[in-house]
Amino acid sequence: MIAAGIVAGGSGSRMGGELPKQFLELNGKPVVVYTAEKFLSCSAIDIVIIGINPVWKDHMERLAEEYFPENDRLLIVSGGSDRNETILNIISAAEEKFAPRDEDIILTHDAVRPFVTEKMIADSINVVKNCEICTAAIPATDTIISTENGETANGFPDRGKMRLVQTPQTFKINTFKKVYAALDEPERAAATDVCRLYHSKGYQVRIIDGDVSNIKLTYPQDYELAKLIVNR
Amino acid sequence: MIAAGIVAGGSGSRMGGELPKQFLELNGKPVVVYTAEKFLSCSAIDIVIIGINPVWKDHMERLAEEYFPENDRLLIVSGGSDRNETILNIISAAEEKFAPRDEDIILTHDAVRPFVTEKMIADSINVVKNCEICTAAIPATDTIISTENGETANGFPDRGKMRLVQTPQTFKINTFKKVYAALDEPERAAATDVCRLYHSKGYQVRIIDGDVSNIKLTYPQDYELAKLIVNR
């Protein structure tokens, strides 16, 4: 089974408004609908599951009825207390519909990245067949530095080696469940970044090509840019 | 003396068009004109010098005549073979107008970052009074990874410590000349990043707050975003 897990837990505070960013509209259609469409249009994907903040679940279900009536490849589930818990809820829902098998994979994706491409989805599926985890990423265009105290730069990594992580992040379901189950509570709280978690457990994290247009709607100007991209 | 050095050497190949990015227009006015205005409007700055690819020097001079007629605080000079050489040309021009003094500083800035703010300029000038170099930078919103081979991620730095470097990058002129003069040819070729260079020579690199709107026009979508920002 190949599942797409669309993570839509954000409260949208950085965007300023009250409506979570995944519900902002582009040409009258909510962002999360664009995102869901991209995965639904990939026939290799058996099920698309949106993990949503419980407060917004009814709203999301109404959108699903409106845009994807009677589509039995789309499910809405309540998100958990953090991203990984949301992904586990999504996996549970997928495994209720499809008997679990070792080769099952999940593509996890930010609801607020509506410009994921067919190619990224196909690349993710292909690459993770031969490894445990892969993530979309793009080369860094800015020079990157690191700072311990926020005032003075300490680290000057080679820009050519730096990548900005996007989603999809794709992994075998079985391994994810096993890795996560073995963590204690503090480790779980610290495991916000699944690539980093896998790396710390000795797994190779493969990179697939993201795209500069695969933006994450974070700041108001990202929304302005998204309106432009969608009208291109 | 406080000089602003606007570096406009780009050929603009990533933007696709033939016109270098600094000449693209926002509401009918070239990007580099916006950038120059920001520094000219700061009264603490004695001289604003644009270092431009020699091929485009005539064009830049015509723009200067059009937008800043008889402004004796603005100079246009030919850029050098790389960014540091261009900055040296700018410094030479500044020191022809103002007798060099130990406390002279230069704010170096990308011509294609027209949304630099008064505050960034003021902060840069204030901070560099008590150190040798400072750079504008913003917190990273994306997770950052590093890769040696482009296919597998090896480094998973703590996102909270990572900063994306912008300009202005501001430093004392004397020290820059001294540091650069002491480099051999291979070191000069490698010294594309002045912050990294200073760090390698044992200087502290201070950070001042940049802004997400202080974008660098790199890709076509940056130009689209710039049009939006300018009309806000």
Tab-separated table of C-alpha atoms in Angstrom:
chain	number	residue	atom	x	y	z
A	1	MET	CA	0.000	0.000	0.000
A	2	ILE	CA	1.140	3.490	-0.794
A	3	ALA	CA	-0.419	6.201	1.374
A	4	ALA	CA	-0.137	9.961	1.178
A	5	GLY	CA	-0.359	11.662	4.553
A	6	ILE	CA	-1.152	15.348	4.339
A	7	VAL	CA	-0.268	17.053	7.581
A	8	ALA	CA	-2.489	20.049	8.290
A	9	GLY	CA	-2.046	20.724	11.956
A	10	GLY	CA	-0.907	24.318	11.679
A	11	SER	CA	-2.639	27.072	13.581
A	12	GLY	CA	-1.419	29.665	11.115
A	13	SER	CA	-0.267	32.223	13.656
A	14	ARG	CA	2.702	33.386	11.578
A	15	MET	CA	0.331	34.267	8.736
A	16	GLY	CA	-1.544	36.659	10.966
A	17	GLY	CA	-5.122	35.666	10.188
A	18	GLU	CA	-7.481	33.425	12.115
A	19	LEU	CA	-8.038	30.922	9.334
A	20	PRO	CA	-5.303	28.264	9.293
A	21	LYS	CA	-3.110	28.656	6.241
A	22	GLN	CA	-4.236	25.418	4.637
A	23	PHE	CA	-7.705	26.938	4.190
A	24	LEU	CA	-6.603	30.169	2.532
A	25	GLU	CA	-7.990	30.322	-0.975
A	26	LEU	CA	-6.167	30.504	-4.283
A	27	ASN	CA	-8.605	31.455	-7.038
A	28	GLY	CA	-11.452	30.558	-4.712
A	29	LYS	CA	-10.150	27.085	-3.847
A	30	PRO	CA	-8.514	26.264	-0.495
A	31	VAL	CA	-4.808	25.488	-0.443
A	32	VAL	CA	-5.336	22.043	1.109
A	33	VAL	CA	-7.621	21.108	-1.790
A	34	TYR	CA	-4.832	21.828	-4.264
A	35	THR	CA	-2.485	19.721	-2.190
A	36	ALA	CA	-4.905	16.796	-1.930
A	37	GLU	CA	-5.584	16.907	-5.680
A	38	LYS	CA	-1.907	16.436	-6.450
A	39	PHE	CA	-1.749	13.177	-4.531
A	40	LEU	CA	-5.187	11.947	-5.609
A	41	SER	CA	-4.192	12.380	-9.244
A	42	CYS	CA	-1.304	9.954	-8.775
A	43	SER	CA	-2.754	6.525	-9.518
A	44	ALA	CA	0.063	4.731	-7.677
A	45	ILE	CA	-1.232	6.160	-4.410
A	46	ASP	CA	-3.891	3.967	-2.809
A	47	ILE	CA	-5.141	6.372	-0.192
A	48	VAL	CA	-4.782	10.058	0.635
A	49	ILE	CA	-5.308	10.918	4.290
A	50	ILE	CA	-5.464	14.415	5.688
A	51	GLY	CA	-4.513	14.687	9.357
A	52	ILE	CA	-6.170	17.812	10.667
A	53	ASN	CA	-6.448	19.724	13.917
A	54	PRO	CA	-9.655	18.359	15.548
A	55	VAL	CA	-11.053	21.894	15.785
A	56	TRP	CA	-11.057	22.112	11.993
A	57	LYS	CA	-12.075	18.547	11.183
A	58	ASP	CA	-15.719	19.379	10.393
A	59	HIS	CA	-14.620	22.200	8.160
A	60	MET	CA	-12.218	19.895	6.328
A	61	GLU	CA	-14.907	17.239	5.919
A	62	ARG	CA	-17.244	19.765	4.349
A	63	LEU	CA	-14.491	20.756	1.912
A	64	ALA	CA	-13.882	17.102	1.076
A	65	GLU	CA	-17.578	16.640	0.323
A	66	GLU	CA	-17.580	19.737	-1.833
A	67	TYR	CA	-14.435	19.080	-3.854
A	68	PHE	CA	-14.112	15.300	-3.765
A	69	PRO	CA	-17.663	13.937	-3.400
A	70	GLU	CA	-17.782	10.192	-2.809
A	71	ASN	CA	-14.052	9.830	-3.369
A	72	ASP	CA	-13.186	6.678	-1.431
A	73	ARG	CA	-9.432	7.338	-1.790
A	74	LEU	CA	-9.641	10.341	0.526
A	75	LEU	CA	-9.918	10.216	4.326
A	76	ILE	CA	-9.868	12.870	7.016
A	77	VAL	CA	-8.512	12.004	10.454
A	78	SER	CA	-7.804	14.000	13.582
A	79	GLY	CA	-4.212	15.039	14.062
A	80	GLY	CA	-2.272	14.155	17.178
A	81	SER	CA	-0.295	16.253	19.627
A	82	ASP	CA	2.582	16.746	17.190
A	83	ARG	CA	3.559	15.941	13.628
A	84	ASN	CA	4.690	12.381	14.339
A	85	GLU	CA	1.537	11.585	16.311
A	86	THR	CA	-0.491	12.930	13.401
A	87	ILE	CA	1.440	10.695	11.019
A	88	LEU	CA	0.742	7.703	13.292
A	89	ASN	CA	-2.973	8.520	13.219
A	90	ILE	CA	-2.800	8.657	9.436
A	91	ILE	CA	-0.994	5.321	9.310
A	92	SER	CA	-3.609	3.716	11.577
A	93	ALA	CA	-6.361	4.897	9.275
A	94	ALA	CA	-4.500	3.595	6.218
A	95	GLU	CA	-3.970	0.210	7.849
A	96	GLU	CA	-7.659	-0.074	8.629
A	97	LYS	CA	-8.371	0.100	4.910
A	98	PHE	CA	-5.409	-1.949	3.661
A	99	ALA	CA	-3.993	-4.992	5.420
A	100	PRO	CA	-0.454	-3.971	6.468
A	101	ARG	CA	2.427	-5.337	4.417
A	102	ASP	CA	6.175	-4.902	4.829
A	103	GLU	CA	6.581	-2.817	1.700
A	104	ASP	CA	3.906	-0.245	2.622
A	105	ILE	CA	5.095	3.320	2.308
A	106	ILE	CA	3.796	6.721	3.244
A	107	LEU	CA	4.502	10.048	1.620
A	108	THR	CA	4.138	12.713	4.286
A	109	HIS	CA	3.513	16.204	3.005
A	110	ASP	CA	2.735	19.657	4.366
A	111	ALA	CA	-0.838	20.704	3.567
A	112	VAL	CA	0.533	24.209	3.015
A	113	ARG	CA	2.793	23.140	0.134
A	114	PRO	CA	0.215	23.054	-2.670
A	115	PHE	CA	2.770	23.123	-5.492
A	116	VAL	CA	4.224	19.656	-5.025
A	117	THR	CA	4.711	18.122	-8.474
A	118	GLU	CA	3.900	14.765	-10.037
A	119	LYS	CA	7.622	14.277	-10.508
A	120	MET	CA	8.394	14.755	-6.824
A	121	ILE	CA	5.709	12.257	-5.917
A	122	ALA	CA	6.940	9.714	-8.489
A	123	ASP	CA	10.588	10.226	-7.499
A	124	SER	CA	9.730	9.772	-3.840
A	125	ILE	CA	7.958	6.504	-4.488
A	126	ASN	CA	10.744	5.178	-6.707
A	127	VAL	CA	13.608	6.119	-4.424
A	128	VAL	CA	12.071	4.800	-1.217
A	129	LYS	CA	11.697	1.370	-2.787
A	130	ASN	CA	15.444	0.993	-2.334
A	131	CYS	CA	15.962	2.772	0.952
A	132	GLU	CA	14.103	3.589	4.154
A	133	ILE	CA	13.514	7.304	3.844
A	134	CYS	CA	13.820	10.124	1.368
A	135	THR	CA	13.027	13.818	1.478
A	136	ALA	CA	12.572	16.502	-1.121
A	137	ALA	CA	15.133	19.283	-0.829
A	138	ILE	CA	16.545	22.128	-2.909
A	139	PRO	CA	20.001	23.692	-3.049
A	140	ALA	CA	20.448	26.672	-0.752
A	141	THR	CA	20.659	29.936	-2.696
A	142	ASP	CA	21.585	31.997	0.338
A	143	THR	CA	24.792	31.618	2.244
A	144	ILE	CA	24.053	29.854	5.521
A	145	ILE	CA	25.727	30.489	8.837
A	146	SER	CA	25.136	29.133	12.293
A	147	THR	CA	25.131	30.929	15.600
A	148	GLU	CA	25.170	29.710	19.179
A	149	ASN	CA	24.130	32.980	20.813
A	150	GLY	CA	22.154	34.657	18.022
A	151	GLU	CA	24.623	37.545	17.892
A	152	THR	CA	27.835	36.130	16.510
A	153	ALA	CA	28.273	33.672	13.668
A	154	ASN	CA	30.197	30.527	14.584
A	155	GLY	CA	29.672	28.131	11.696
A	156	PHE	CA	30.230	28.817	8.015
A	157	PRO	CA	29.215	25.649	6.190
A	158	ASP	CA	29.963	25.218	2.501
A	159	ARG	CA	26.871	26.525	0.721
A	160	GLY	CA	27.283	24.047	-2.122
A	161	LYS	CA	26.623	21.217	0.312
A	162	MET	CA	23.597	22.757	1.990
A	163	ARG	CA	20.029	21.846	1.105
A	164	LEU	CA	16.724	23.314	2.228
A	165	VAL	CA	14.345	20.544	3.185
A	166	GLN	CA	10.868	20.423	1.711
A	167	THR	CA	8.253	17.709	1.652
A	168	PRO	CA	7.254	15.030	0.587
A	169	GLN	CA	9.201	13.025	3.131
A	170	THR	CA	8.626	9.407	2.317
A	171	PHE	CA	9.351	6.274	4.317
A	172	LYS	CA	8.429	2.651	4.849
A	173	ILE	CA	5.597	2.480	7.341
A	174	ASN	CA	6.883	-0.540	9.254
A	175	THR	CA	10.260	0.976	9.976
A	176	PHE	CA	8.743	4.267	11.057
A	177	LYS	CA	6.467	2.505	13.534
A	178	LYS	CA	9.388	0.462	14.857
A	179	VAL	CA	11.708	3.469	15.198
A	180	TYR	CA	9.053	5.587	16.874
A	181	ALA	CA	7.914	2.847	19.255
A	182	ALA	CA	11.483	2.474	20.541
A	183	LEU	CA	11.718	6.146	21.574
A	184	ASP	CA	11.102	7.257	25.132
A	185	GLU	CA	9.022	10.370	25.851
A	186	PRO	CA	11.857	12.934	25.767
A	187	GLU	CA	13.145	11.408	22.526
A	188	ARG	CA	9.673	11.630	21.037
A	189	ALA	CA	9.389	15.274	22.005
A	190	ALA	CA	12.759	15.953	20.364
A	191	ALA	CA	12.008	13.955	17.197
A	192	THR	CA	10.276	16.771	15.363
A	193	ASP	CA	12.415	16.175	12.294
A	194	VAL	CA	11.942	12.664	10.948
A	195	CYS	CA	15.032	12.809	8.692
A	196	ARG	CA	17.209	13.720	11.628
A	197	LEU	CA	15.596	10.965	13.675
A	198	TYR	CA	16.309	8.339	11.017
A	199	HIS	CA	19.873	9.571	10.617
A	200	SER	CA	20.406	9.307	14.385
A	201	LYS	CA	19.253	5.682	14.181
A	202	GLY	CA	21.776	4.896	11.444
A	203	TYR	CA	19.506	5.012	8.393
A	204	GLN	CA	20.589	6.692	5.182
A	205	VAL	CA	18.394	9.658	4.278
A	206	ARG	CA	18.128	9.991	0.504
A	207	ILE	CA	17.444	13.317	-1.215
A	208	ILE	CA	15.085	13.832	-4.148
A	209	ASP	CA	14.849	17.069	-6.106
A	210	GLY	CA	12.344	19.536	-4.725
A	211	ASP	CA	11.619	22.774	-6.498
A	212	VAL	CA	11.787	26.461	-5.614
A	213	SER	CA	8.077	26.673	-6.434
A	214	ASN	CA	7.250	23.999	-3.855
A	215	ILE	CA	6.897	26.768	-1.289
A	216	LYS	CA	5.514	26.389	2.204
A	217	LEU	CA	2.937	29.033	3.036
A	218	THR	CA	4.462	30.495	6.175
A	219	TYR	CA	4.442	34.280	5.927
A	220	PRO	CA	1.849	36.587	4.328
A	221	GLN	CA	4.174	37.143	1.384
A	222	ASP	CA	4.202	33.402	0.715
A	223	TYR	CA	0.457	33.589	0.209
A	224	GLU	CA	0.911	36.474	-2.232
A	225	LEU	CA	3.491	34.438	-4.100
A	226	ALA	CA	1.202	31.396	-4.116
A	227	LYS	CA	-1.513	33.451	-5.820
A	228	LEU	CA	0.995	34.312	-8.524
A	229	ILE	CA	2.219	30.757	-8.968
A	230	VAL	CA	-1.283	29.375	-9.293
A	231	ASN	CA	-2.079	31.874	-12.052
A	232	ARG	CA	1.049	31.231	-14.047
B	1	MET	CA	33.883	58.091	6.039
B	2	ILE	CA	30.944	55.747	5.610
B	3	ALA	CA	30.545	54.336	2.126
B	4	ALA	CA	27.813	52.148	0.672
B	5	GLY	CA	29.049	49.763	-2.000
B	6	ILE	CA	26.295	48.399	-4.191
B	7	VAL	CA	27.488	45.325	-5.999
B	8	ALA	CA	25.794	44.884	-9.361
B	9	GLY	CA	27.999	42.490	-11.228
B	10	GLY	CA	25.350	39.881	-11.952
B	11	SER	CA	24.726	38.649	-15.457
B	12	GLY	CA	21.234	37.553	-14.532
B	13	SER	CA	21.389	34.136	-16.161
B	14	ARG	CA	19.217	32.452	-13.531
B	15	MET	CA	16.431	34.943	-14.230
B	16	GLY	CA	16.252	33.858	-17.854
B	17	GLY	CA	16.171	37.243	-19.551
B	18	GLU	CA	18.986	39.182	-21.181
B	19	LEU	CA	18.690	42.239	-18.982
B	20	PRO	CA	20.672	41.831	-15.762
B	21	LYS	CA	18.330	41.551	-12.791
B	22	GLN	CA	19.367	44.865	-11.276
B	23	PHE	CA	17.792	46.630	-14.270
B	24	LEU	CA	14.420	44.897	-14.135
B	25	GLU	CA	11.712	47.415	-13.436
B	26	LEU	CA	9.307	47.636	-10.527
B	27	ASN	CA	6.522	50.086	-11.353
B	28	GLY	CA	8.675	51.425	-14.163
B	29	LYS	CA	11.769	52.035	-12.022
B	30	PRO	CA	14.841	49.776	-12.156
B	31	VAL	CA	15.628	47.618	-9.131
B	32	VAL	CA	19.091	49.134	-8.699
B	33	VAL	CA	17.528	52.601	-8.436
B	34	TYR	CA	15.406	51.458	-5.491
B	35	THR	CA	18.500	50.009	-3.869
B	36	ALA	CA	20.580	53.160	-4.396
B	37	GLU	CA	17.758	55.334	-3.031
B	38	LYS	CA	17.749	53.423	0.246
B	39	PHE	CA	21.399	54.198	0.903
B	40	LEU	CA	21.276	57.746	-0.466
B	41	SER	CA	18.429	58.562	1.890
B	42	CYS	CA	20.607	57.681	4.885
B	43	SER	CA	22.362	60.907	5.822
B	44	ALA	CA	25.093	59.078	7.760
B	45	ILE	CA	26.370	57.654	4.491
B	46	ASP	CA	28.896	59.924	2.782
B	47	ILE	CA	29.038	58.230	-0.571
B	48	VAL	CA	27.094	55.567	-2.465
B	49	ILE	CA	29.089	53.726	-5.099
B	50	ILE	CA	27.661	51.247	-7.553
B	51	GLY	CA	30.147	48.696	-8.864
B	52	ILE	CA	28.836	47.513	-12.182
B	53	ASN	CA	29.861	45.113	-14.929
B	54	PRO	CA	31.775	47.311	-17.430
B	55	VAL	CA	29.424	46.209	-20.217
B	56	TRP	CA	26.546	47.893	-18.399
B	57	LYS	CA	28.373	50.923	-17.059
B	58	ASP	CA	27.025	53.347	-19.681
B	59	HIS	CA	23.511	52.111	-19.052
B	60	MET	CA	23.943	52.589	-15.308
B	61	GLU	CA	25.325	56.077	-15.814
B	62	ARG	CA	22.314	57.047	-17.892
B	63	LEU	CA	20.037	55.776	-15.117
B	64	ALA	CA	21.995	57.759	-12.535
B	65	GLU	CA	21.577	60.910	-14.626
B	66	GLU	CA	17.875	60.236	-14.981
B	67	TYR	CA	17.066	59.385	-11.364
B	68	PHE	CA	19.777	61.189	-9.410
B	69	PRO	CA	20.774	64.200	-11.535
B	70	GLU	CA	23.806	66.050	-10.176
B	71	ASN	CA	23.840	63.964	-7.003
B	72	ASP	CA	27.462	64.175	-5.903
B	73	ARG	CA	26.977	61.420	-3.324
B	74	LEU	CA	26.540	58.796	-6.044
B	75	LEU	CA	29.345	57.275	-8.116
B	76	ILE	CA	29.426	54.497	-10.686
B	77	VAL	CA	32.572	52.401	-11.041
B	78	SER	CA	33.481	49.341	-13.060
B	79	GLY	CA	33.307	46.066	-11.191
B	80	GLY	CA	36.277	43.753	-10.949
B	81	SER	CA	36.714	40.085	-11.776
B	82	ASP	CA	34.774	38.994	-8.693
B	83	ARG	CA	32.829	40.460	-5.783
B	84	ASN	CA	35.878	41.281	-3.656
B	85	GLU	CA	37.660	42.946	-6.563
B	86	THR	CA	34.531	44.990	-7.196
B	87	ILE	CA	34.480	46.023	-3.541
B	88	LEU	CA	38.143	47.048	-3.803
B	89	ASN	CA	37.302	49.196	-6.831
B	90	ILE	CA	34.500	50.798	-4.844
B	91	ILE	CA	36.836	51.439	-1.905
B	92	SER	CA	39.421	53.039	-4.204
B	93	ALA	CA	36.790	55.392	-5.587
B	94	ALA	CA	35.600	56.273	-2.069
B	95	GLU	CA	39.146	56.979	-0.936
B	96	GLU	CA	39.708	59.307	-3.873
B	97	LYS	CA	36.869	61.462	-2.587
B	98	PHE	CA	37.558	61.144	1.139
B	99	ALA	CA	41.008	61.002	2.695
B	100	PRO	CA	41.265	57.515	4.236
B	101	ARG	CA	40.882	57.253	8.006
B	102	ASP	CA	41.103	54.251	10.300
B	103	GLU	CA	37.446	54.310	11.202
B	104	ASP	CA	36.152	54.293	7.606
B	105	ILE	CA	33.525	51.654	6.969
B	106	ILE	CA	31.766	50.248	3.974
B	107	LEU	CA	28.337	48.703	3.758
B	108	THR	CA	28.374	46.231	0.889
B	109	HIS	CA	25.014	45.346	-0.546
B	110	ASP	CA	23.548	43.350	-3.406
B	111	ALA	CA	22.043	45.608	-6.067
B	112	VAL	CA	19.297	43.007	-6.441
B	113	ARG	CA	18.092	43.412	-2.838
B	114	PRO	CA	15.995	46.563	-3.239
B	115	PHE	CA	14.058	46.085	0.010
B	116	VAL	CA	16.868	46.764	2.443
B	117	THR	CA	15.493	48.919	5.255
B	118	GLU	CA	16.650	52.051	7.026
B	119	LYS	CA	16.867	49.988	10.197
B	120	MET	CA	19.232	47.425	8.654
B	121	ILE	CA	21.456	50.225	7.427
B	122	ALA	CA	21.442	51.992	10.812
B	123	ASP	CA	22.002	48.732	12.709
B	124	SER	CA	24.908	47.837	10.437
B	125	ILE	CA	26.610	51.174	11.003
B	126	ASN	CA	26.085	51.020	14.763
B	127	VAL	CA	27.233	47.440	15.228
B	128	VAL	CA	30.357	47.711	13.106
B	129	LYS	CA	31.586	50.594	15.241
B	130	ASN	CA	32.394	48.013	17.894
B	131	CYS	CA	33.543	45.114	15.764
B	132	GLU	CA	35.192	44.438	12.420
B	133	ILE	CA	32.346	42.948	10.409
B	134	CYS	CA	28.628	42.362	10.575
B	135	THR	CA	26.112	40.824	8.224
B	136	ALA	CA	22.349	40.896	7.960
B	137	ALA	CA	20.787	37.470	8.362
B	138	ILE	CA	17.391	35.924	9.100
B	139	PRO	CA	16.394	32.734	10.926
B	140	ALA	CA	15.995	29.710	8.680
B	141	THR	CA	12.350	28.695	8.278
B	142	ASP	CA	13.159	25.482	6.424
B	143	THR	CA	14.984	22.574	7.947
B	144	ILE	CA	18.515	22.522	6.583
B	145	ILE	CA	20.567	19.458	5.799
B	146	SER	CA	23.968	18.999	4.249
B	147	THR	CA	25.117	16.458	1.709
B	148	GLU	CA	28.541	15.421	0.493
B	149	ASN	CA	27.415	13.595	-2.643
B	150	GLY	CA	24.126	15.347	-3.438
B	151	GLU	CA	22.189	12.105	-2.948
B	152	THR	CA	22.347	11.320	0.735
B	153	ALA	CA	22.028	13.689	3.664
B	154	ASN	CA	24.952	13.662	6.075
B	155	GLY	CA	24.492	16.677	8.287
B	156	PHE	CA	21.397	17.658	10.241
B	157	PRO	CA	22.204	20.946	11.938
B	158	ASP	CA	19.901	22.409	14.554
B	159	ARG	CA	17.540	24.677	12.622
B	160	GLY	CA	17.240	27.077	15.532
B	161	LYS	CA	20.910	27.939	15.160
B	162	MET	CA	20.878	28.403	11.404
B	163	ARG	CA	20.664	31.780	9.710
B	164	LEU	CA	20.267	32.717	6.066
B	165	VAL	CA	22.745	35.423	5.160
B	166	GLN	CA	21.567	38.588	3.450
B	167	THR	CA	23.269	41.910	2.859
B	168	PRO	CA	24.289	44.567	3.954
B	169	GLN	CA	27.619	43.120	4.991
B	170	THR	CA	29.521	45.886	6.672
B	171	PHE	CA	33.171	46.167	7.642
B	172	LYS	CA	35.991	48.529	8.395
B	173	ILE	CA	37.750	49.413	5.164
B	174	ASN	CA	41.292	49.266	6.541
B	175	THR	CA	40.946	45.775	7.902
B	176	PHE	CA	39.360	44.502	4.711
B	177	LYS	CA	42.231	45.857	2.633
B	178	LYS	CA	44.763	44.327	5.022
B	179	VAL	CA	43.055	40.927	5.137
B	180	TYR	CA	42.642	40.804	1.370
B	181	ALA	CA	46.182	41.957	0.623
B	182	ALA	CA	47.567	39.118	2.728
B	183	LEU	CA	45.795	36.438	0.657
B	184	ASP	CA	47.534	34.565	-2.129
B	185	GLU	CA	45.800	33.958	-5.453
B	186	PRO	CA	44.127	30.633	-4.566
B	187	GLU	CA	42.918	32.119	-1.269
B	188	ARG	CA	41.483	35.098	-3.112
B	189	ALA	CA	39.650	32.839	-5.525
B	190	ALA	CA	38.186	30.925	-2.571
B	191	ALA	CA	37.255	34.019	-0.559
B	192	THR	CA	33.892	34.559	-2.219
B	193	ASP	CA	32.222	34.843	1.179
B	194	VAL	CA	33.656	37.724	3.157
B	195	CYS	CA	32.111	36.585	6.464
B	196	ARG	CA	33.725	33.193	6.132
B	197	LEU	CA	37.011	34.852	5.203
B	198	TYR	CA	36.958	37.061	8.306
B	199	HIS	CA	36.030	34.120	10.508
B	200	SER	CA	38.946	32.116	9.106
B	201	LYS	CA	41.237	34.983	10.059
B	202	GLY	CA	39.960	34.983	13.637
B	203	TYR	CA	37.560	37.928	13.511
B	204	GLN	CA	34.129	37.777	15.136
B	205	VAL	CA	31.307	38.093	12.627
B	206	ARG	CA	28.355	39.884	14.198
B	207	ILE	CA	24.779	39.347	13.024
B	208	ILE	CA	22.169	42.073	12.577
B	209	ASP	CA	18.497	41.386	11.865
B	210	GLY	CA	17.640	41.098	8.215
B	211	ASP	CA	14.072	40.642	7.067
B	212	VAL	CA	12.166	38.092	5.002
B	213	SER	CA	11.224	40.929	2.654
B	214	ASN	CA	14.881	41.751	1.999
B	215	ILE	CA	14.801	39.262	-0.854
B	216	LYS	CA	17.498	38.767	-3.454
B	217	LEU	CA	16.114	38.696	-6.968
B	218	THR	CA	17.436	35.372	-8.148
B	219	TYR	CA	14.639	33.427	-9.817
B	220	PRO	CA	11.741	34.699	-11.956
B	221	GLN	CA	9.366	34.184	-9.035
B	222	ASP	CA	11.477	36.522	-6.929
B	223	TYR	CA	10.770	39.231	-9.478
B	224	GLU	CA	7.045	38.495	-9.245
B	225	LEU	CA	7.265	38.720	-5.466
B	226	ALA	CA	9.232	41.971	-5.704
B	227	LYS	CA	6.432	43.519	-7.753
B	228	LEU	CA	4.026	42.618	-4.973
B	229	ILE	CA	6.238	43.937	-2.193
B	230	VAL	CA	6.762	47.248	-3.931
B	231	ASN	CA	3.009	47.749	-4.282
B	232	ARG	CA	2.188	46.927	-0.675
